[in-house]
Amino acid sequence: MQGLMMHNDLLISDLLEHAVTCYGQQLVISRRLDGRIVRHRYEEIAQRSRQLAHALHALQVRPGDRIGTLAWNTHRHLEAYYAISGIGAIVHTINPRLFAQQIEYIIQHAEDRILLVDASFIGLVEQLLPRLPSVEHVIAMTDWKDKPAGERWLCYESLLGEHPPHYNWPRFPTGTASALCYTSGTTGHPKGVLYSHASTLLHAMAACRPDAIGLGPDSVVLPVVPMFHVCAWGVPYAALMAGSRLVLPGAALDGASLAELIETEQCDVLLGVPTVWMGLLAHLRQKNQVIDCMRRVIVGGSAAPLAMIREFDERHGAFVMHAWGMTELSPLGSTNTPTPELLALPKEQRYQRQLSQGRPVFGIQMEIFDDEGQALPHDGKAYGRLKVRGPWVISQYFRSEASAIEQGWFDTGDIASLDAQGYMRIVDRAKDLIKSGGEWISSIELENAALDFPGIKEACVIGIAHPRWDERPLMLVISTDPGLDLQALREHLQAQVARWWLPDDILRVDELPHTATGKLSKMTLREHYAQHYMDPAP
Ligand code: ADP
């Protein structure tokens, strides 16, 4: 028997109008690229979104068209998110940190008809434009005066000025595509993940919940994670759904700028990748400054090191909440919520538990499998391929014929363990695990151990070819200590990991390469050091 309830297609425009009805006076605080802070009420954001919706119509944008954005976290980018999806078109967020050729490839692959670009990326787009035949217009997200000359170039603010602040959002099925985000493509071409209104809204509902990101009308949320990377982990939707104050940091993501913004605006829920928080902590340490308004610091994208969890807690009274996810999951898969049981544990024990990537958020199911496809026990020890399913998990890449699902599951490419309470722990990315003499070594665990040693700013472990053991770990470290004692570091590691896990060599370096999403670019390093253990010593 069928249930007898309404079939109402929920749309992203409904979310915007709901936010205006209930929290119209709530603020979106945005740092412009010139450093100036601007404040808009939700009501104003919605008015400007509706003006942009009119403008896109006037430019002949049709449902399903892709509109690319190359932009930082600002109120204009937020307005574009709502306007583009609201009219049934697709907001295609482009990561400006990708190589120019990759950006070109992505725009061509998506066939973007219009690009919206922040001032910082105008030069880049001017260069690429001759090779972007699908792009009919470029809207510079600037004030009246700064747009480049040329027929295809339009100015965001002048466009808005030409249109009224009222608009009747169209209705269409909730399964309609709303946003497109490409994975960073560390191997092969970037692949597009196409979100829908339904998947986005369900994800936002799950993300707001107290046991996930935990947002409400009293939250002041700062997504440092960029809106060009998996829709800033869904915060632009979740924050408006919950009526939270939203603080958008613009382009200034260094420790000093973030510290100032967090203090001035009293941000209490913060989201970002570990490198961002390392920058913030280093700045605060150097200035001997304490910020006491931070309640939850949500870390994802890479593993949060123990030293970071400890420092946020001990110096600033902030709880580091590990979250795990990926572009293919919109991105939220699991969170390590501060439950009463966790908070009651003695500190060091609690920090150890905080290293886990947490439990699935409601809506996501997880399972681990061995290479033969057999499900593994949830004993916290066995580890294997992490597979997931849920209503905001990818089913097929954009413009790909093949399904992304195998026997009902999406394979994340991560290796993880699960315990009896549902806690998941990422051991490594499958491609980063090190196979030494037939046994696996986790690069993440070694890095974590190194980061706990005084002065170590960044650590990277890669597996490289070895004449006897197939592969052996090599550790590269950046240290703030000019007299770094590598032998002492080795002894420190030895106390924390099995002896045979110890890197055969530890090298001190000044810099480590990163991917467009801020992760260590291990592929580049593996190539660079491929012969390190193979060449006979001179
Ligand atoms: P890409 O870096 O390829 O663009 P994503 O940004 O979607 O892809 O990254 C997803 C991957 O990042 C996951 O598969 C996982 O390996 C890693 N990751 C995400 N969150 C965490 C976390 N909290 N701890 C460890 N690894 C994480």
XYZ file of C-alpha atoms and ligand atoms in Angstrom:
565
model
C 0.000 0.000 0.000
C 1.254 3.466 -0.909
C 1.437 6.255 1.620
C -1.102 8.985 1.106
C 1.012 12.081 1.380
C 1.751 14.945 -1.002
C 4.401 14.600 -3.644
C 6.067 17.947 -3.387
C 9.206 18.555 -5.347
C 11.531 20.438 -3.038
C 13.836 22.836 -4.837
C 16.856 24.945 -3.925
C 14.755 28.077 -4.560
C 12.377 26.826 -1.837
C 15.306 26.765 0.547
C 16.206 30.364 -0.276
C 12.642 31.613 0.137
C 12.254 29.626 3.370
C 15.392 31.264 4.722
C 14.001 34.715 3.870
C 10.616 33.992 5.441
C 12.043 32.666 8.682
C 15.384 34.429 9.042
C 15.215 37.368 6.611
C 17.241 39.576 8.978
C 20.037 37.031 9.498
C 23.387 38.122 8.101
C 25.796 36.944 5.454
C 29.123 38.585 6.196
C 31.561 38.618 3.353
C 35.148 39.732 2.928
C 35.534 41.347 -0.456
C 38.710 40.882 -2.411
C 39.810 44.414 -1.436
C 39.590 43.311 2.197
C 36.469 45.314 3.006
C 33.804 43.482 5.050
C 30.261 43.755 3.711
C 27.077 42.644 5.426
C 23.883 41.566 3.727
C 20.676 40.323 5.286
C 19.332 37.034 3.873
C 16.552 39.194 2.460
C 19.042 41.190 0.408
C 20.910 38.091 -0.753
C 17.614 36.681 -2.017
C 16.711 39.919 -3.781
C 20.056 39.985 -5.526
C 19.704 36.270 -6.464
C 16.347 37.009 -8.023
C 17.838 39.936 -9.952
C 20.564 37.636 -11.230
C 17.933 35.040 -12.181
C 16.210 37.679 -14.336
C 19.550 38.646 -15.873
C 20.361 35.015 -16.761
C 16.961 34.673 -18.415
C 17.646 37.807 -20.395
C 20.898 36.172 -21.555
C 18.834 33.235 -22.866
C 19.987 30.737 -20.250
C 17.831 27.626 -20.523
C 17.150 24.811 -18.059
C 20.082 22.392 -17.926
C 22.617 24.941 -19.217
C 25.924 24.953 -17.375
C 27.089 28.242 -15.889
C 30.688 28.142 -14.649
C 31.965 30.058 -11.652
C 35.590 30.892 -10.884
C 35.148 32.593 -7.559
C 36.070 32.761 -3.882
C 33.701 32.466 -0.951
C 31.787 35.733 -1.236
C 28.173 36.863 -1.131
C 28.140 37.184 -4.931
C 29.141 33.548 -5.346
C 26.363 32.617 -2.901
C 23.823 34.646 -4.882
C 24.980 32.888 -8.049
C 24.560 29.450 -6.423
C 20.894 30.176 -5.703
C 20.087 32.073 -8.915
C 21.578 29.505 -11.290
C 20.095 26.394 -9.665
C 16.876 28.320 -8.986
C 16.139 28.813 -12.685
C 16.863 25.148 -13.438
C 20.374 25.726 -14.805
C 23.494 24.104 -13.348
C 26.120 25.935 -11.324
C 29.476 24.519 -12.333
C 32.029 25.528 -9.714
C 35.558 25.515 -11.124
C 38.640 25.113 -8.959
C 40.974 27.981 -9.958
C 43.936 26.152 -8.404
C 43.883 23.552 -11.156
C 46.364 23.901 -14.015
C 45.169 26.210 -16.796
C 44.888 23.237 -19.201
C 42.693 21.368 -16.725
C 40.446 24.417 -16.323
C 40.188 24.651 -20.087
C 39.366 20.943 -20.314
C 36.692 21.210 -17.628
C 34.967 24.218 -19.199
C 34.989 22.534 -22.591
C 33.748 19.245 -21.149
C 30.928 20.961 -19.263
C 30.207 23.248 -22.246
C 29.674 26.209 -19.975
C 27.665 28.924 -21.738
C 28.422 31.675 -19.262
C 31.241 32.145 -16.770
C 31.024 34.203 -13.599
C 34.485 35.279 -12.491
C 36.013 37.094 -9.572
C 38.498 39.878 -10.320
C 41.424 37.589 -9.363
C 40.662 35.249 -12.268
C 39.882 37.738 -15.027
C 43.419 37.510 -16.426
C 43.256 33.720 -16.507
C 39.904 33.726 -18.300
C 41.076 36.356 -20.798
C 43.916 33.987 -21.693
C 41.682 30.908 -22.022
C 38.733 32.550 -23.753
C 39.936 32.087 -27.356
C 39.885 28.320 -26.718
C 36.455 28.250 -25.081
C 33.956 28.231 -27.943
C 30.947 27.342 -25.777
C 31.337 30.441 -23.592
C 29.067 33.219 -24.856
C 29.441 35.662 -21.984
C 31.744 36.269 -19.047
C 30.280 38.111 -16.108
C 32.940 39.843 -14.041
C 31.843 39.704 -10.402
C 33.001 43.235 -9.830
C 31.627 46.742 -9.393
C 30.659 48.830 -12.396
C 34.042 50.101 -13.367
C 36.417 47.133 -13.325
C 35.239 44.852 -16.115
C 37.566 44.250 -19.072
C 36.595 45.707 -22.421
C 35.254 43.288 -25.035
C 31.904 42.162 -26.304
C 31.641 38.974 -24.297
C 32.377 40.689 -20.961
C 29.550 41.844 -18.699
C 29.532 43.364 -15.233
C 27.738 41.595 -12.385
C 26.577 44.697 -10.556
C 25.347 46.476 -13.686
C 23.405 43.362 -14.714
C 21.740 43.181 -11.313
C 20.891 46.889 -11.491
C 18.859 46.297 -14.645
C 16.414 43.862 -13.053
C 13.686 43.849 -10.359
C 14.134 42.073 -6.990
C 10.979 39.947 -7.389
C 10.868 36.758 -9.364
C 8.676 33.697 -9.682
C 10.990 30.726 -9.440
C 10.047 27.982 -11.916
C 8.901 24.547 -10.700
C 10.472 21.341 -11.981
C 11.165 17.829 -10.648
C 13.429 17.635 -7.612
C 15.711 15.165 -9.414
C 16.794 17.957 -11.787
C 20.540 18.677 -11.849
C 21.576 21.678 -9.765
C 25.371 21.786 -9.539
C 28.428 20.250 -11.153
C 31.792 19.781 -9.486
C 34.835 18.060 -10.978
C 37.149 15.904 -8.895
C 40.710 17.161 -8.920
C 41.821 14.326 -11.189
C 45.113 13.380 -9.578
C 45.032 10.503 -12.055
C 43.607 11.031 -15.531
C 41.157 13.737 -16.496
C 38.971 15.384 -13.882
C 35.540 13.779 -13.669
C 32.271 15.654 -13.164
C 29.905 14.906 -10.303
C 26.408 16.193 -11.032
C 24.308 16.961 -7.963
C 20.519 17.313 -8.003
C 18.129 19.536 -6.054
C 17.011 16.476 -4.087
C 20.520 15.269 -3.254
C 21.611 18.791 -2.288
C 18.642 19.433 -0.008
C 18.811 16.032 1.666
C 22.533 16.518 2.188
C 21.907 19.980 3.672
C 19.275 18.580 6.057
C 21.691 15.918 7.205
C 24.576 18.386 7.468
C 22.709 20.829 9.763
C 21.864 18.209 12.341
C 23.459 18.513 15.785
C 25.263 15.201 15.278
C 26.679 16.334 11.950
C 27.963 19.913 11.422
C 25.482 21.152 14.048
C 23.987 24.423 12.810
C 21.184 26.584 14.180
C 20.073 30.232 14.184
C 22.609 30.949 16.925
C 25.579 29.559 14.944
C 28.154 31.759 13.262
C 29.602 29.502 10.613
C 32.823 30.096 8.712
C 33.397 27.815 5.724
C 37.081 28.255 4.919
C 36.670 25.348 2.540
C 36.134 27.008 -0.832
C 32.810 27.208 -2.627
C 34.683 25.898 -5.683
C 35.407 22.627 -3.887
C 32.363 20.372 -3.380
C 30.126 23.407 -2.775
C 32.047 24.343 0.382
C 30.946 21.000 1.862
C 27.300 22.070 1.416
C 27.510 24.896 3.961
C 25.995 27.537 1.636
C 22.820 25.432 1.673
C 22.954 24.071 5.226
C 23.597 27.493 6.810
C 20.557 29.102 5.174
C 18.412 26.079 6.000
C 19.339 26.455 9.679
C 19.184 30.261 9.710
C 22.835 30.549 10.739
C 25.003 33.617 10.355
C 27.306 32.868 7.448
C 30.800 34.342 7.312
C 32.540 34.146 3.921
C 36.304 34.746 4.024
C 36.881 35.816 0.409
C 40.391 35.193 -0.870
C 42.355 35.805 2.336
C 42.854 32.346 3.812
C 46.161 32.903 5.625
C 46.415 32.503 9.392
C 46.443 36.230 10.240
C 43.414 37.103 8.088
C 41.437 34.141 9.400
C 42.310 34.906 13.027
C 41.066 38.463 12.612
C 37.831 37.388 10.953
C 37.115 34.674 13.524
C 37.639 37.096 16.436
C 35.762 40.036 14.962
C 32.776 38.020 13.846
C 32.925 35.555 16.757
C 32.723 32.502 14.508
C 31.907 29.324 16.414
C 31.623 26.625 13.726
C 34.548 26.502 11.320
C 35.221 24.160 8.426
C 38.400 23.531 6.470
C 41.221 21.224 5.450
C 44.149 20.576 7.838
C 46.598 22.906 6.022
C 44.326 25.887 6.650
C 44.186 25.135 10.372
C 47.939 24.624 10.505
C 48.302 28.164 9.164
C 45.859 29.532 11.712
C 47.451 27.709 14.645
C 50.956 28.787 13.623
C 49.822 32.410 13.510
C 48.095 32.229 16.903
C 51.133 30.557 18.438
C 53.453 33.185 17.054
C 51.261 36.032 18.356
C 50.642 34.199 21.598
C 46.962 34.783 20.943
C 44.023 32.753 22.213
C 40.646 32.728 20.466
C 37.921 31.416 22.718
C 34.813 31.668 20.503
C 35.605 28.603 18.357
C 33.335 25.760 19.422
C 33.663 23.227 16.614
C 36.496 23.086 14.138
C 35.472 20.644 11.440
C 38.398 19.084 9.636
C 38.126 17.019 6.483
C 39.750 16.440 3.127
C 42.808 14.868 4.769
C 43.359 13.337 8.181
C 43.551 15.748 11.122
C 46.794 15.111 13.027
C 46.773 14.456 16.769
C 48.866 17.556 17.430
C 46.161 19.734 15.856
C 43.350 18.123 17.839
C 45.315 18.673 21.019
C 46.339 22.265 20.322
C 42.819 23.436 19.428
C 41.520 21.884 22.635
C 44.231 22.853 25.080
C 44.931 26.388 23.872
C 41.583 27.516 22.476
C 38.967 25.208 24.041
C 37.779 24.152 20.561
C 36.607 20.659 19.665
C 38.142 19.313 16.481
C 35.478 17.307 14.737
C 36.807 15.018 12.095
C 34.569 14.720 9.051
C 35.131 12.433 6.125
C 33.748 12.717 2.652
C 34.498 13.266 -0.981
C 33.259 15.070 -4.094
C 31.273 11.961 -5.076
C 29.409 12.179 -1.731
C 28.355 15.838 -1.874
C 30.698 15.472 0.262
C 29.545 14.470 3.754
C 29.895 10.793 4.699
C 30.782 10.686 8.379
C 31.420 12.923 11.370
C 33.039 12.340 14.729
C 30.465 14.038 16.943
C 31.295 15.142 20.504
C 28.952 12.685 22.231
C 28.667 12.730 26.058
C 30.598 9.420 26.148
C 33.434 10.891 24.129
C 33.585 14.082 26.180
C 33.678 12.085 29.422
C 36.896 10.287 28.448
C 40.278 11.313 29.866
C 41.841 13.849 27.505
C 44.502 11.753 25.784
C 42.063 8.885 25.278
C 39.542 11.322 23.841
C 42.098 12.763 21.411
C 42.858 9.242 20.193
C 39.150 8.707 19.533
C 38.933 12.046 17.738
C 41.431 10.694 15.220
C 38.673 8.451 13.880
C 36.730 9.840 10.922
C 33.562 9.194 12.911
C 30.263 7.525 12.187
C 28.078 7.746 9.086
C 25.678 10.682 9.012
C 22.089 9.557 8.736
C 21.420 8.680 5.110
C 24.807 7.129 4.395
C 25.596 3.434 4.776
C 29.167 2.156 4.858
C 30.762 -1.242 4.525
C 34.313 -2.535 4.159
C 35.298 -5.325 1.782
C 38.385 -7.350 0.996
C 39.746 -7.571 -2.563
C 37.513 -10.593 -3.272
C 34.425 -8.568 -2.382
C 33.818 -10.264 0.996
C 32.482 -7.987 3.744
C 34.986 -7.646 6.587
C 34.205 -7.721 10.328
C 33.488 -4.480 12.198
C 36.125 -5.097 14.845
C 38.175 -1.918 14.496
C 41.110 -4.009 13.243
C 40.259 -5.509 9.847
C 40.619 -3.017 7.052
C 39.591 -3.026 3.424
C 37.925 -1.064 0.625
C 35.402 1.395 1.973
C 32.160 1.373 -0.002
C 29.155 3.594 0.574
C 25.599 4.186 -0.545
C 22.991 6.845 0.027
C 20.806 9.459 -1.651
C 23.655 11.956 -2.076
C 26.198 9.477 -3.414
C 27.114 9.548 -7.131
C 25.535 7.023 -9.495
C 27.348 8.047 -12.697
C 29.946 10.641 -13.679
C 28.809 13.490 -15.916
C 28.882 12.429 -19.566
C 30.126 8.948 -18.755
C 28.403 5.887 -20.099
C 29.476 3.634 -17.264
C 27.779 3.362 -13.904
C 29.811 4.420 -10.869
C 28.010 1.777 -8.773
C 29.020 -1.850 -8.399
C 26.561 -4.238 -6.790
C 24.780 -1.380 -5.101
C 27.882 0.284 -3.678
C 30.176 3.128 -4.640
C 33.829 2.272 -4.037
C 35.453 5.314 -2.394
C 39.039 4.294 -3.173
C 39.787 4.598 0.544
C 40.976 1.805 2.802
C 39.296 1.877 6.199
C 38.306 -0.068 9.297
C 34.939 -0.003 11.077
C 34.332 -0.849 14.721
C 31.346 -2.285 16.556
C 30.066 1.211 17.446
C 30.125 2.259 13.787
C 33.307 4.364 13.980
C 35.266 4.443 10.746
C 38.967 4.990 10.461
C 40.690 5.818 7.223
C 43.889 3.782 6.991
C 44.946 5.327 3.696
C 43.871 6.013 0.168
C 44.201 2.692 -1.637
C 46.794 4.202 -3.952
C 48.875 5.620 -1.086
C 49.129 2.449 1.013
C 52.672 1.134 1.054
C 53.206 -2.541 0.368
C 56.391 -3.703 2.011
C 57.282 -7.384 1.672
C 53.603 -8.269 1.254
C 52.439 -6.288 4.325
C 50.661 -2.927 4.337
C 51.946 0.256 5.926
C 49.653 3.264 6.436
C 51.237 6.502 5.274
C 48.657 8.518 7.244
C 49.606 6.891 10.552
C 53.299 7.568 10.003
C 52.606 11.188 9.050
C 50.432 11.619 12.107
C 53.178 10.286 14.344
C 55.734 12.661 12.792
C 53.443 15.675 13.179
C 53.415 15.039 16.904
C 57.174 15.722 17.071
C 58.221 19.268 18.099
C 58.802 21.631 15.165
C 57.375 19.393 12.423
C 55.138 21.569 10.272
C 54.284 19.108 7.552
C 55.079 15.441 6.984
C 54.580 13.260 3.969
C 55.182 9.536 3.607
C 55.283 7.797 0.253
C 55.976 4.239 -0.804
C 58.749 3.906 -3.357
C 60.347 0.964 -5.105
C 62.821 -1.053 -3.045
C 65.102 -3.812 -4.412
C 64.294 -6.239 -1.588
C 60.857 -5.321 -0.155
C 58.998 -4.155 -3.320
C 58.186 -0.885 -1.630
C 59.470 0.924 1.430
C 58.350 4.153 3.049
C 60.224 7.412 2.560
C 59.395 10.330 4.855
C 59.735 13.983 3.888
C 59.366 16.632 6.567
C 59.225 20.395 6.837
C 60.378 21.665 10.216
C 60.469 25.070 11.889
C 63.405 23.886 14.007
C 66.724 24.801 12.334
C 68.517 22.110 14.359
C 65.985 19.329 13.687
C 67.434 16.081 15.055
C 66.435 13.351 12.591
C 67.653 10.612 14.916
C 65.381 11.911 17.691
C 62.490 12.015 15.211
C 63.224 8.400 14.284
C 63.154 7.374 17.959
C 59.881 9.268 18.424
C 58.357 7.340 15.503
C 59.686 4.069 16.809
C 57.754 4.553 20.034
C 54.502 4.854 18.102
C 54.591 2.424 15.196
C 55.837 -1.075 14.481
C 59.580 -1.208 13.889
C 59.279 -2.466 10.318
C 57.067 0.539 9.507
C 59.936 2.981 10.129
C 60.870 4.884 6.967
C 64.215 3.731 5.575
C 65.068 7.358 5.039
C 63.789 10.688 6.374
C 64.557 13.778 4.324
C 64.206 17.346 5.413
C 62.719 19.538 2.665
C 61.735 23.216 2.389
C 58.547 22.632 0.462
C 56.068 19.902 -0.377
C 53.858 19.907 -3.473
C 50.069 20.136 -3.031
C 47.115 19.324 -5.266
C 44.463 21.845 -6.260
C 42.438 20.824 -3.217
C 45.308 21.433 -0.815
C 46.347 17.799 -0.343
C 49.878 16.487 -0.495
C 50.591 15.613 -4.087
C 52.037 12.170 -3.433
C 52.025 11.224 -7.088
C 54.484 14.035 -7.896
C 56.715 12.941 -5.016
C 56.588 9.266 -5.938
C 57.773 10.191 -9.409
C 60.492 12.469 -8.097
C 61.881 9.937 -5.611
C 61.161 6.809 -7.694
C 64.819 5.754 -7.745
C 65.719 6.840 -4.217
C 66.115 3.289 -2.823
C 67.070 1.712 -6.141
C 70.203 3.595 -7.112
C 73.285 2.061 -5.544
C 74.876 4.440 -3.065
C 77.592 6.566 -4.687
P 40.064 14.991 -4.599
O 41.080 15.329 -3.542
O 40.459 13.856 -5.493
O 39.408 16.154 -5.267
P 38.065 14.891 -2.647
O 38.401 16.275 -2.322
O 36.684 14.509 -2.928
O 38.860 14.367 -3.857
O 38.736 14.026 -1.540
C 38.216 12.836 -1.077
C 39.256 12.045 -0.355
O 39.901 12.810 0.660
C 38.698 10.860 0.375
O 38.494 9.782 -0.479
C 39.771 10.596 1.431
O 40.839 9.848 0.897
C 40.273 11.970 1.746
N 39.643 12.455 2.976
C 38.558 13.216 3.095
N 38.287 13.472 4.377
C 39.225 12.839 5.109
C 39.497 12.705 6.511
N 38.752 13.295 7.429
N 40.552 11.967 6.875
C 41.335 11.350 5.965
N 41.137 11.451 4.645
C 40.096 12.180 4.210
